[in-house]
Amino acid sequence: MQYPYIEQFRHALVTWFEREQRDLPWRHTKDPYKIWVSEVMLQQTRVDTVIPYYTRFLEIFPTMEQLAQADEDVLLKQWEGLGYYSRARNLQAGVREVVEQYDGVVPNTREEISKLKGVGPYTAGAVLSIAYGVPEHAVDGNVMRVLSRVLNIHEDIAVPKTKKTFEAAVDMLIDHENASSFNQGLMELGALICTPTSPKCLLCPVRDYCIAFEEGEPEKLPVKTKKVKTKPLYYDVFVLRDEAGRYKLEQRASSGLLANMWQFVMVERGEGVFTPQIVEQTEAAQIVTQDHLMSFKHVFSHLVWHMDVYIADVKGEHPAWYDAEQIEKLPMPVPMLKIWHALPR
DNA sequence: GAGCCGTGGAT
DNA sequence: TATCCAAGGCT
């Protein structure tokens, strides 16, 4: 690949980043653990969403040793609402590896750090460059968008293999004296200037070194095929409440969607099928009243839940069920939180 | 390699 | 309302 502006691009990007970067909580530290936490939280998640989670998380788990010792329910409760909950479990597993096998020091080579659970090619490069200054590539969606335009690359970024092209591009361009600012600069540029739609080219510090801008249609890049369609699922949800004000909760399976999180009794049904009475067959509890509470849908990345929610008062007491105080401490996915907060008090 | 895995904001 | 997506990784 012939690109005539390597030195100019590198210098313009780094100086722009060091002048214009946003003041974000994880930019006040070089602690590899804290950088690691921020990078995991930022996976597929917006900066504004992450900030309060990041701050709270490090108040509760200020060191790797404390995170390593946390109970899973406590950990997931801190992650509640952030999504992709396996990230939390994998982060804790990775941290435990560092505490036990690396004497509490995050490894500083791609070879070693990549062995840690939940640390893929991007997170490895991000932690290495930002915390340790190691000149390793950290290619995320921003980087592919920015460099597809700067270098006028038309490969389909929806094809996994395409990432190698961009990793090679970063290897060519990266500032070996300031890998941290270079990598963060690429991402910051993608977030603030070189946006997916309506890029602000007139404000861009590397406009003069951008081939796509030169050719006139940077907004046409990157090329990205592939669309996902979501599959609908239909559920009846039963909020069972006993005479002591306890609710029946169930913990989800330990793998798959929303693993190990807690929910009210949920029964899948066919589309258009009306079966709220099924709870009387599946629950030994004797239903006194059963009222329709609400209906709503919740959209996931690859499926949609259509929920019909019923609240049922049952006879007697069920000591194994959970009172409000206990429920507040259990990690629940957002659709269940919606129901919980909508319950008549 | 394709599908799975959350959520809420922007357009 | 519909679509796309935002600092990806695992299976």
Short mmCIF file of C-alpha atoms (C1' of nucleotides) in Angstrom, two decimals:
data_model
loop_
_atom_site.label_atom_id
_atom_site.label_comp_id
_atom_site.label_asym_id
_atom_site.label_seq_id
_atom_site.Cartn_x
_atom_site.Cartn_y
_atom_site.Cartn_z
CA MET A 1 0.00 0.00 0.00
CA GLN A 2 1.39 3.36 -1.01
CA TYR A 3 0.34 6.17 1.30
CA PRO A 4 2.45 9.30 1.01
CA TYR A 5 1.44 11.05 4.24
CA ILE A 6 2.52 8.65 6.99
CA GLU A 7 4.59 11.12 9.00
CA GLN A 8 2.17 14.02 8.56
CA PHE A 9 -0.87 11.93 9.45
CA ARG A 10 0.79 10.53 12.56
CA HIS A 11 1.86 13.94 13.83
CA ALA A 12 -1.42 15.69 13.02
CA LEU A 13 -3.48 12.99 14.71
CA VAL A 14 -1.42 12.85 17.91
CA THR A 15 -1.20 16.62 18.36
CA TRP A 16 -4.93 16.98 17.68
CA PHE A 17 -5.77 14.31 20.24
CA GLU A 18 -3.56 15.78 22.92
CA ARG A 19 -5.15 19.18 22.37
CA GLU A 20 -8.81 18.24 21.86
CA GLN A 21 -9.44 15.02 23.76
CA ARG A 22 -12.51 14.78 26.01
CA ASP A 23 -11.98 14.65 29.74
CA LEU A 24 -13.03 11.08 30.55
CA PRO A 25 -12.59 9.28 33.90
CA TRP A 26 -10.27 6.59 32.55
CA ARG A 27 -7.98 9.22 31.06
CA HIS A 28 -6.77 10.18 34.54
CA THR A 29 -4.93 6.91 35.11
CA LYS A 30 -2.42 4.54 33.58
CA ASP A 31 -3.32 1.73 35.97
CA PRO A 32 -3.60 -1.25 33.61
CA TYR A 33 -6.47 -2.70 35.69
CA LYS A 34 -8.51 0.48 35.42
CA ILE A 35 -7.78 0.83 31.71
CA TRP A 36 -8.79 -2.82 31.30
CA VAL A 37 -12.10 -2.23 33.10
CA SER A 38 -12.84 0.79 30.91
CA GLU A 39 -12.05 -1.05 27.69
CA VAL A 40 -14.28 -3.99 28.56
CA MET A 41 -17.16 -1.70 29.51
CA LEU A 42 -16.72 0.29 26.31
CA GLN A 43 -17.10 -2.77 24.10
CA GLN A 44 -20.16 -2.06 21.94
CA THR A 45 -21.26 0.50 24.52
CA ARG A 46 -21.43 4.29 24.39
CA VAL A 47 -19.11 6.49 26.42
CA ASP A 48 -21.97 8.34 28.16
CA THR A 49 -23.49 5.04 29.24
CA VAL A 50 -20.22 3.69 30.60
CA ILE A 51 -19.09 6.65 32.72
CA PRO A 52 -21.33 6.11 35.78
CA TYR A 53 -20.79 2.34 35.68
CA TYR A 54 -17.01 2.79 35.48
CA THR A 55 -16.89 5.17 38.43
CA ARG A 56 -19.12 3.03 40.64
CA PHE A 57 -17.37 -0.20 39.65
CA LEU A 58 -13.95 1.06 40.71
CA GLU A 59 -15.32 2.43 43.97
CA ILE A 60 -16.61 -1.04 44.83
CA PHE A 61 -13.74 -3.02 43.27
CA PRO A 62 -10.75 -0.63 43.52
CA THR A 63 -8.19 -3.42 43.16
CA MET A 64 -7.93 -6.65 41.19
CA GLU A 65 -7.77 -8.55 44.48
CA GLN A 66 -11.16 -7.20 45.53
CA LEU A 67 -12.76 -7.96 42.18
CA ALA A 68 -11.27 -11.45 42.27
CA GLN A 69 -13.06 -12.13 45.56
CA ALA A 70 -16.49 -10.77 44.61
CA ASP A 71 -19.61 -12.94 44.58
CA GLU A 72 -21.15 -13.30 41.15
CA ASP A 73 -24.51 -11.78 42.17
CA VAL A 74 -22.70 -8.72 43.55
CA LEU A 75 -20.60 -8.44 40.41
CA LEU A 76 -23.58 -8.77 38.07
CA LYS A 77 -25.56 -6.26 40.14
CA GLN A 78 -22.87 -3.69 39.38
CA TRP A 79 -23.10 -4.57 35.69
CA GLU A 80 -26.93 -4.51 35.70
CA GLY A 81 -28.26 -2.48 32.77
CA LEU A 82 -24.93 -2.39 30.94
CA GLY A 83 -25.65 -5.47 28.84
CA TYR A 84 -23.43 -8.24 27.49
CA TYR A 85 -23.16 -9.70 30.98
CA SER A 86 -20.57 -12.30 30.06
CA ARG A 87 -18.14 -9.39 29.88
CA ALA A 88 -18.36 -9.08 33.66
CA ARG A 89 -17.80 -12.77 34.29
CA ASN A 90 -14.92 -12.89 31.81
CA LEU A 91 -13.34 -9.77 33.31
CA GLN A 92 -13.42 -11.32 36.76
CA ALA A 93 -12.00 -14.58 35.40
CA GLY A 94 -9.21 -12.67 33.66
CA VAL A 95 -8.45 -10.67 36.79
CA ARG A 96 -8.29 -13.88 38.81
CA GLU A 97 -5.75 -15.23 36.31
CA VAL A 98 -3.60 -12.12 36.77
CA VAL A 99 -3.81 -12.32 40.57
CA GLU A 100 -3.01 -16.02 40.68
CA GLN A 101 -0.63 -16.55 37.77
CA TYR A 102 1.01 -13.16 37.18
CA ASP A 103 1.51 -12.02 40.77
CA GLY A 104 -1.11 -9.33 40.32
CA VAL A 105 0.67 -7.61 37.41
CA VAL A 106 -1.20 -7.30 34.11
CA PRO A 107 1.08 -8.79 31.41
CA ASN A 108 2.68 -6.31 28.99
CA THR A 109 2.95 -8.41 25.84
CA ARG A 110 0.21 -9.27 23.34
CA GLU A 111 1.19 -12.90 23.63
CA GLU A 112 0.50 -13.06 27.36
CA ILE A 113 -2.34 -10.58 27.78
CA SER A 114 -4.31 -12.26 24.99
CA LYS A 115 -4.51 -15.43 27.05
CA LEU A 116 -6.68 -13.67 29.62
CA LYS A 117 -10.40 -14.40 29.51
CA GLY A 118 -12.34 -11.74 27.68
CA VAL A 119 -9.25 -10.05 26.24
CA GLY A 120 -9.44 -10.20 22.45
CA PRO A 121 -7.29 -8.53 19.79
CA TYR A 122 -8.76 -5.06 20.37
CA THR A 123 -8.69 -5.00 24.17
CA ALA A 124 -5.17 -6.45 24.17
CA GLY A 125 -3.87 -3.63 21.98
CA ALA A 126 -5.82 -0.97 23.86
CA VAL A 127 -4.50 -1.93 27.30
CA LEU A 128 -0.96 -2.46 26.04
CA SER A 129 -0.76 0.89 24.27
CA ILE A 130 -2.69 3.04 26.76
CA ALA A 131 -1.35 1.60 30.02
CA TYR A 132 2.15 0.58 28.92
CA GLY A 133 2.84 2.61 25.78
CA VAL A 134 3.49 -0.53 23.76
CA PRO A 135 3.06 0.18 20.02
CA GLU A 136 0.35 -2.43 19.36
CA HIS A 137 -2.67 -1.94 17.13
CA ALA A 138 -6.15 -1.61 18.70
CA VAL A 139 -8.63 -1.88 15.85
CA ASP A 140 -12.27 -1.24 16.68
CA GLY A 141 -15.18 0.05 14.62
CA ASN A 142 -13.95 3.63 14.84
CA VAL A 143 -10.51 2.73 13.58
CA MET A 144 -11.88 0.79 10.63
CA ARG A 145 -14.17 3.68 9.69
CA VAL A 146 -11.46 6.34 10.02
CA LEU A 147 -8.80 4.39 8.18
CA SER A 148 -11.17 3.15 5.48
CA ARG A 149 -11.59 6.82 4.62
CA VAL A 150 -8.04 8.05 5.16
CA LEU A 151 -6.60 5.19 3.12
CA ASN A 152 -9.62 4.79 0.83
CA ILE A 153 -10.08 1.11 1.67
CA HIS A 154 -13.23 -0.43 0.16
CA GLU A 155 -13.04 -3.88 1.74
CA ASP A 156 -16.25 -4.96 3.49
CA ILE A 157 -15.75 -4.43 7.22
CA ALA A 158 -18.60 -6.88 7.93
CA VAL A 159 -16.23 -9.65 6.84
CA PRO A 160 -14.06 -10.62 9.83
CA LYS A 161 -10.93 -11.14 7.73
CA THR A 162 -10.99 -7.48 6.74
CA LYS A 163 -9.78 -6.52 10.21
CA LYS A 164 -6.32 -7.84 9.30
CA THR A 165 -6.07 -5.18 6.62
CA PHE A 166 -6.68 -2.46 9.20
CA GLU A 167 -4.33 -3.99 11.75
CA ALA A 168 -1.60 -3.91 9.12
CA ALA A 169 -2.51 -0.29 8.35
CA VAL A 170 -2.14 0.68 12.01
CA ASP A 171 1.18 -1.15 12.18
CA MET A 172 2.30 1.05 9.30
CA LEU A 173 1.04 4.32 10.74
CA ILE A 174 1.39 3.99 14.52
CA ASP A 175 3.56 6.41 16.49
CA HIS A 176 6.10 4.22 18.29
CA GLU A 177 6.92 7.04 20.68
CA ASN A 178 3.28 7.68 21.60
CA ALA A 179 1.16 4.65 20.85
CA SER A 180 -1.35 5.66 23.52
CA SER A 181 -2.25 9.00 21.98
CA PHE A 182 -2.12 7.54 18.48
CA ASN A 183 -4.56 4.72 19.16
CA GLN A 184 -6.85 6.85 21.28
CA GLY A 185 -6.59 9.60 18.68
CA LEU A 186 -7.92 7.30 15.97
CA MET A 187 -10.90 6.38 18.14
CA GLU A 188 -11.50 9.93 19.34
CA LEU A 189 -11.43 11.14 15.76
CA GLY A 190 -14.00 8.50 14.85
CA ALA A 191 -16.20 9.51 17.77
CA LEU A 192 -16.05 13.30 17.31
CA ILE A 193 -15.18 14.08 13.69
CA CYS A 194 -15.10 11.08 11.39
CA THR A 195 -18.59 9.91 12.33
CA PRO A 196 -20.63 7.25 10.48
CA THR A 197 -23.01 9.84 9.00
CA SER A 198 -22.24 13.48 8.26
CA PRO A 199 -18.51 13.43 9.03
CA LYS A 200 -17.21 16.87 9.99
CA CYS A 201 -14.44 16.92 7.40
CA LEU A 202 -14.04 20.69 7.55
CA LEU A 203 -12.96 20.34 11.19
CA CYS A 204 -10.76 17.30 10.60
CA PRO A 205 -7.09 17.58 11.57
CA VAL A 206 -6.05 14.98 8.98
CA ARG A 207 -8.27 16.17 6.13
CA ASP A 208 -5.23 17.04 4.03
CA TYR A 209 -4.00 13.47 4.38
CA CYS A 210 -7.34 11.73 3.71
CA ILE A 211 -7.63 9.97 0.35
CA ALA A 212 -11.41 9.60 0.53
CA PHE A 213 -11.81 13.32 1.21
CA GLU A 214 -9.51 13.99 -1.72
CA GLU A 215 -11.73 11.80 -3.90
CA GLY A 216 -14.87 13.52 -2.65
CA GLU A 217 -17.08 10.88 -0.99
CA PRO A 218 -15.79 9.93 2.48
CA GLU A 219 -19.37 9.33 3.73
CA LYS A 220 -19.60 6.37 1.33
CA LEU A 221 -17.05 4.54 3.47
CA PRO A 222 -16.69 2.16 5.12
CA VAL A 223 -18.31 -0.52 3.00
CA LYS A 224 -20.45 -2.63 5.30
CA THR A 225 -22.88 -5.33 4.12
CA LYS A 226 -24.84 -7.67 6.32
CA LYS A 227 -27.93 -6.76 8.25
CA VAL A 228 -29.45 -8.63 11.14
CA LYS A 229 -33.09 -9.41 11.52
CA THR A 230 -34.47 -10.05 14.96
CA LYS A 231 -36.49 -13.14 15.78
CA PRO A 232 -39.68 -12.57 17.80
CA LEU A 233 -40.39 -14.61 20.94
CA TYR A 234 -43.60 -14.51 22.97
CA TYR A 235 -43.77 -14.91 26.74
CA ASP A 236 -46.29 -14.81 29.54
CA VAL A 237 -44.69 -13.47 32.72
CA PHE A 238 -46.25 -14.27 36.07
CA VAL A 239 -45.44 -12.11 39.07
CA LEU A 240 -46.39 -14.48 41.88
CA ARG A 241 -46.79 -12.80 45.27
CA ASP A 242 -47.61 -14.55 48.52
CA GLU A 243 -49.44 -13.24 51.60
CA ALA A 244 -46.16 -12.12 53.18
CA GLY A 245 -45.29 -9.95 50.19
CA ARG A 246 -42.66 -12.32 48.84
CA TYR A 247 -42.21 -12.85 45.10
CA LYS A 248 -41.23 -15.95 43.22
CA LEU A 249 -37.98 -15.41 41.29
CA GLU A 250 -36.03 -17.84 39.16
CA GLN A 251 -32.38 -17.70 38.16
CA ARG A 252 -31.68 -18.12 34.46
CA ALA A 253 -29.38 -20.83 33.12
CA SER A 254 -25.64 -20.39 33.61
CA SER A 255 -24.98 -19.98 29.90
CA GLY A 256 -26.65 -18.24 27.01
CA LEU A 257 -28.80 -15.13 27.06
CA LEU A 258 -28.74 -13.19 30.35
CA ALA A 259 -26.89 -16.04 32.02
CA ASN A 260 -27.39 -16.36 35.79
CA MET A 261 -29.62 -13.33 36.01
CA TRP A 262 -32.90 -13.35 37.91
CA GLN A 263 -36.45 -13.09 36.60
CA PHE A 264 -40.11 -13.62 37.41
CA VAL A 265 -41.74 -16.84 36.22
CA MET A 266 -41.67 -16.71 32.45
CA VAL A 267 -43.42 -19.14 30.09
CA GLU A 268 -42.91 -19.10 26.34
CA ARG A 269 -46.02 -19.33 24.20
CA GLY A 270 -46.88 -19.24 20.50
CA GLU A 271 -47.65 -16.01 18.70
CA GLY A 272 -51.25 -14.97 19.28
CA VAL A 273 -51.85 -17.79 21.79
CA PHE A 274 -53.68 -16.77 24.95
CA THR A 275 -52.55 -18.98 27.84
CA PRO A 276 -52.33 -17.07 31.12
CA GLN A 277 -54.03 -19.96 32.89
CA ILE A 278 -50.97 -22.11 32.32
CA VAL A 279 -49.50 -20.82 35.56
CA GLU A 280 -52.17 -22.70 37.47
CA GLN A 281 -50.93 -25.91 35.90
CA THR A 282 -47.26 -25.28 36.44
CA GLU A 283 -47.39 -23.74 39.90
CA ALA A 284 -48.43 -25.61 43.02
CA ALA A 285 -49.35 -22.23 44.48
CA GLN A 286 -53.07 -21.53 44.69
CA ILE A 287 -53.98 -18.42 42.77
CA VAL A 288 -56.40 -16.06 44.51
CA THR A 289 -56.50 -13.36 41.88
CA GLN A 290 -54.67 -12.97 38.61
CA ASP A 291 -54.71 -9.67 36.78
CA HIS A 292 -53.13 -8.49 33.60
CA LEU A 293 -50.49 -5.90 34.58
CA MET A 294 -48.86 -4.78 31.35
CA SER A 295 -47.70 -5.74 27.89
CA PHE A 296 -44.50 -4.57 26.22
CA LYS A 297 -41.69 -5.64 23.98
CA HIS A 298 -37.99 -5.66 24.64
CA VAL A 299 -35.53 -5.62 21.75
CA PHE A 300 -32.22 -7.47 22.00
CA SER A 301 -29.49 -7.43 19.38
CA HIS A 302 -30.79 -10.56 17.68
CA LEU A 303 -34.30 -11.13 19.04
CA VAL A 304 -37.40 -9.44 20.43
CA TRP A 305 -39.33 -10.46 23.52
CA HIS A 306 -43.06 -9.78 23.44
CA MET A 307 -44.18 -9.87 27.05
CA ASP A 308 -47.64 -10.21 28.57
CA VAL A 309 -47.32 -9.70 32.31
CA TYR A 310 -49.78 -11.00 34.92
CA ILE A 311 -49.69 -10.38 38.63
CA ALA A 312 -51.10 -13.16 40.78
CA ASP A 313 -51.72 -13.22 44.53
CA VAL A 314 -51.35 -16.68 45.97
CA LYS A 315 -52.48 -18.24 49.24
CA GLY A 316 -50.20 -18.89 52.17
CA GLU A 317 -46.55 -18.09 52.64
CA HIS A 318 -43.55 -19.26 50.62
CA PRO A 319 -40.36 -18.77 52.67
CA ALA A 320 -38.20 -19.67 49.67
CA TRP A 321 -39.50 -16.69 47.72
CA TYR A 322 -37.93 -13.20 47.90
CA ASP A 323 -39.00 -10.00 49.63
CA ALA A 324 -38.44 -6.56 48.17
CA GLU A 325 -35.23 -5.99 50.07
CA GLN A 326 -33.70 -9.20 48.71
CA ILE A 327 -34.90 -8.54 45.19
CA GLU A 328 -33.18 -5.15 45.11
CA LYS A 329 -29.87 -6.96 45.57
CA LEU A 330 -30.35 -9.53 42.81
CA PRO A 331 -29.19 -8.76 39.27
CA MET A 332 -32.15 -8.57 36.89
CA PRO A 333 -32.18 -7.78 33.16
CA VAL A 334 -33.80 -4.55 32.05
CA PRO A 335 -37.16 -6.06 30.98
CA MET A 336 -37.58 -7.55 34.47
CA LEU A 337 -36.60 -4.25 36.08
CA LYS A 338 -39.33 -2.58 34.05
CA ILE A 339 -41.87 -4.98 35.48
CA TRP A 340 -40.51 -4.66 39.01
CA HIS A 341 -40.76 -0.88 38.93
CA ALA A 342 -44.24 -1.02 37.43
CA LEU A 343 -45.68 -3.20 40.21
CA PRO A 344 -48.46 -1.55 42.28
CA ARG A 345 -47.04 -0.67 45.68
"C1'" DG B 1 -17.03 -18.04 9.80
"C1'" DA B 2 -21.56 -17.15 11.29
"C1'" DG B 3 -24.37 -16.66 15.07
"C1'" DC B 4 -24.84 -15.40 19.77
"C1'" DC B 5 -24.66 -11.91 23.33
"C1'" DG B 6 -27.86 -6.12 25.81
"C1'" DT B 7 -28.95 -1.65 25.94
"C1'" DG B 8 -30.34 2.97 24.86
"C1'" DG B 9 -29.25 6.88 21.74
"C1'" DA B 10 -29.24 8.98 17.12
"C1'" DT B 11 -31.27 9.69 12.72
"C1'" DT C 1 -41.62 3.48 13.53
"C1'" DA C 2 -37.61 1.29 11.69
"C1'" DT C 3 -32.92 0.89 11.36
"C1'" DC C 4 -28.40 1.22 12.71
"C1'" DC C 5 -25.52 1.20 15.71
"C1'" DA C 6 -21.09 1.90 20.03
"C1'" DA C 7 -14.00 1.66 22.23
"C1'" DG C 8 -15.79 -6.83 20.61
"C1'" DG C 9 -15.27 -11.54 22.25
"C1'" DC C 10 -16.74 -16.26 22.48
"C1'" DT C 11 -18.35 -20.56 20.52
#
